[in-house]
XYZ file of N, CA and C in Angstrom:
264
model
N -158.146 63.732 21.200
C -158.870 62.760 21.975
C -158.982 63.212 23.428
N -157.923 63.678 24.017
C -157.963 64.129 25.400
C -158.789 65.391 25.547
N -158.845 66.188 24.488
C -159.598 67.430 24.552
C -161.088 67.168 24.703
N -161.533 65.990 24.304
C -162.934 65.637 24.447
C -163.378 65.726 25.899
N -162.469 65.426 26.809
C -162.762 65.486 28.231
C -162.265 66.795 28.837
N -161.796 67.718 27.997
C -161.316 68.996 28.499
C -160.042 68.855 29.308
N -159.182 67.907 28.913
C -158.004 67.607 29.717
C -156.717 67.684 28.907
N -156.608 68.649 28.073
C -155.430 68.730 27.237
C -154.193 69.187 28.002
N -154.349 69.774 29.190
C -153.208 70.332 29.901
C -152.884 69.628 31.210
N -153.699 68.677 31.631
C -153.413 67.985 32.877
C -153.498 66.488 32.658
N -153.039 65.770 33.650
C -153.026 64.320 33.542
C -154.447 63.776 33.448
N -154.628 62.862 32.550
C -155.914 62.225 32.322
C -156.281 61.368 33.525
N -157.500 61.493 34.006
C -157.972 60.646 35.093
C -158.129 59.219 34.580
N -157.958 58.253 35.475
C -158.048 56.851 35.055
C -159.419 56.539 34.461
N -160.477 57.033 35.087
C -161.824 56.731 34.595
C -162.041 57.278 33.183
N -161.452 58.429 32.886
C -161.569 58.991 31.540
C -160.759 58.179 30.535
N -159.582 57.729 30.947
C -158.773 56.878 30.076
C -159.502 55.562 29.804
N -160.108 54.994 30.837
C -160.863 53.749 30.671
C -162.016 53.968 29.689
N -162.699 55.093 29.794
C -163.802 55.402 28.890
C -163.326 55.462 27.443
N -162.195 56.083 27.211
C -161.655 56.184 25.853
C -161.236 54.821 25.307
N -160.617 54.015 26.158
C -160.208 52.665 25.745
C -161.435 51.825 25.405
N -162.432 51.905 26.248
C -163.672 51.163 26.019
C -164.303 51.557 24.690
N -164.422 52.844 24.457
C -165.023 53.317 23.209
C -164.204 52.868 21.999
N -162.892 52.959 22.093
C -162.031 52.548 20.978
C -162.241 51.073 20.640
N -162.293 50.217 21.651
C -162.487 48.786 21.400
C -163.890 48.498 20.854
N -164.881 49.196 21.369
C -166.250 48.989 20.870
C -166.328 49.358 19.391
N -165.762 50.491 19.042
C -165.797 50.939 17.650
C -164.973 50.026 16.746
N -163.844 49.523 17.250
C -163.009 48.611 16.459
C -163.745 47.313 16.133
N -164.660 46.933 16.998
C -165.454 45.717 16.771
C -166.768 46.023 16.059
N -166.925 47.272 15.630
C -168.128 47.716 14.920
C -169.403 47.410 15.693
N -169.350 47.629 16.997
C -170.523 47.433 17.845
C -171.127 48.791 18.188
N -172.429 48.861 18.133
C -173.105 50.051 18.627
C -173.111 49.991 20.151
N -173.409 51.105 20.770
C -173.542 51.088 22.233
C -174.653 50.131 22.639
N -175.708 50.130 21.865
C -176.837 49.261 22.161
C -176.413 47.786 22.085
N -175.671 47.414 21.060
C -175.239 46.030 20.916
C -174.293 45.628 22.043
N -173.370 46.506 22.382
C -172.450 46.207 23.483
C -173.209 46.073 24.791
N -174.116 46.987 25.043
C -174.892 46.940 26.286
C -175.687 45.641 26.379
N -176.278 45.240 25.284
C -177.057 44.005 25.278
C -176.167 42.800 25.575
N -174.999 42.746 24.944
C -174.072 41.634 25.182
C -173.571 41.621 26.624
N -173.434 42.796 27.219
C -172.919 42.910 28.583
C -174.024 42.824 29.635
N -175.281 42.814 29.184
C -176.386 42.755 30.119
C -176.599 44.058 30.884
N -176.275 45.169 30.242
C -176.436 46.486 30.846
C -177.285 47.353 29.931
N -177.730 48.478 30.425
C -178.552 49.380 29.625
C -177.648 50.240 28.741
N -178.103 50.509 27.519
C -177.289 51.283 26.576
C -177.011 52.686 27.080
N -177.933 53.274 27.812
C -177.709 54.615 28.359
C -176.540 54.590 29.334
N -176.466 53.545 30.130
C -175.388 53.414 31.104
C -174.041 53.244 30.401
N -173.996 52.433 29.361
C -172.757 52.264 28.593
C -172.348 53.608 27.998
N -173.293 54.356 27.483
C -173.000 55.683 26.946
C -172.452 56.625 27.999
N -173.014 56.560 29.190
C -172.526 57.412 30.277
C -171.096 57.040 30.666
N -170.785 55.765 30.649
C -169.417 55.330 30.945
C -168.471 55.860 29.876
N -168.843 55.692 28.613
C -167.989 56.151 27.509
C -167.784 57.657 27.509
N -168.743 58.403 27.971
C -168.610 59.854 28.014
C -167.970 60.339 29.303
N -167.590 59.429 30.171
C -166.938 59.799 31.421
C -167.887 60.379 32.448
N -169.176 60.104 32.313
C -170.174 60.632 33.232
C -170.492 59.667 34.367
N -170.047 58.434 34.219
C -170.296 57.416 35.239
C -169.115 56.465 35.282
N -168.806 55.988 36.470
C -167.742 55.003 36.637
C -168.372 53.636 36.855
N -167.972 52.651 36.065
C -168.562 51.325 36.223
C -168.012 50.613 37.459
N -168.831 49.744 38.024
C -168.323 48.858 39.076
C -167.368 47.866 38.422
N -166.618 47.165 39.222
C -165.721 46.137 38.676
C -166.514 45.073 37.931
N -167.668 44.695 38.469
C -168.499 43.689 37.806
C -168.983 44.174 36.446
N -169.391 45.425 36.378
C -169.852 45.986 35.103
C -168.703 46.115 34.113
N -167.560 46.602 34.569
C -166.399 46.730 33.678
C -165.978 45.360 33.155
N -166.033 44.354 34.009
C -165.683 43.000 33.577
C -166.715 42.464 32.588
N -167.994 42.729 32.813
C -169.038 42.285 31.886
C -168.846 42.928 30.516
N -168.462 44.188 30.509
C -168.201 44.877 29.239
C -166.987 44.272 28.545
N -165.941 44.002 29.306
C -164.745 43.370 28.728
C -165.103 42.014 28.111
N -165.887 41.231 28.828
C -166.300 39.929 28.296
C -167.141 40.094 27.038
N -168.013 41.094 27.017
C -168.830 41.354 25.832
C -167.966 41.752 24.640
N -166.862 42.439 24.930
C -165.918 42.829 23.869
C -164.954 41.696 23.519
N -165.017 40.616 24.296
C -164.118 39.462 24.123
C -162.662 39.880 24.281
N -162.437 40.697 25.313
C -161.112 41.210 25.651
C -160.907 40.969 27.140
N -159.727 40.517 27.540
C -159.495 40.361 28.976
C -159.636 41.702 29.699
N -160.291 41.672 30.826
C -160.477 42.870 31.638
C -159.118 43.500 31.937
N -158.129 42.673 32.215
C -156.789 43.176 32.535
C -156.199 43.978 31.367
N -156.550 43.618 30.144
C -156.051 44.359 28.985
C -156.652 45.765 28.942
N -157.943 45.879 29.228
C -158.568 47.207 29.254
C -157.928 48.084 30.323
N -157.673 47.492 31.488
C -157.042 48.233 32.583
C -155.639 48.675 32.181
N -154.862 47.754 31.618
C -153.487 48.069 31.221
C -153.454 49.165 30.159
N -154.358 49.111 29.198
C -154.395 50.136 28.153
C -154.806 51.492 28.721
N -155.745 51.485 29.641
C -156.159 52.742 30.263
C -155.010 53.335 31.074
N -154.287 52.496 31.792
C -153.150 52.984 32.580
C -152.051 53.525 31.660
N -151.784 52.854 30.545
C -150.781 53.335 29.598
C -151.200 54.677 29.001
N -152.472 54.823 28.682
C -152.976 56.083 28.132
C -152.843 57.195 29.172
N -153.147 56.861 30.394
C -153.059 57.851 31.493
C -151.619 58.310 31.670
N -150.682 57.355 31.680
C -149.263 57.706 31.849
C -148.771 58.550 30.678
N -149.268 58.281 29.492
C -148.843 59.034 28.309
C -149.371 60.466 28.316
N -150.373 60.725 29.153
C -150.969 62.065 29.173
C -150.283 63.017 30.127
N -149.212 62.586 30.767
C -148.494 63.444 31.735
C -147.974 64.695 31.081
């Protein structure tokens, strides 16, 4: 999973960890990027860029995505931080 971002030997950046957490939750809910983007009121290309670590969402966008996933924003942050710490 970390190799996807080319980071198998160094600490995972928070934005990359957030992208992985976001993708995992989206897939667990069987949502396409398009469906998630529509629920969050964002463009599917932008959601894809976030998931691939090519763009960092604003707090408002990250919160809108969390709400679309029906997950507390704080949970996404906590999971991303835990993933980041585990990558040391």
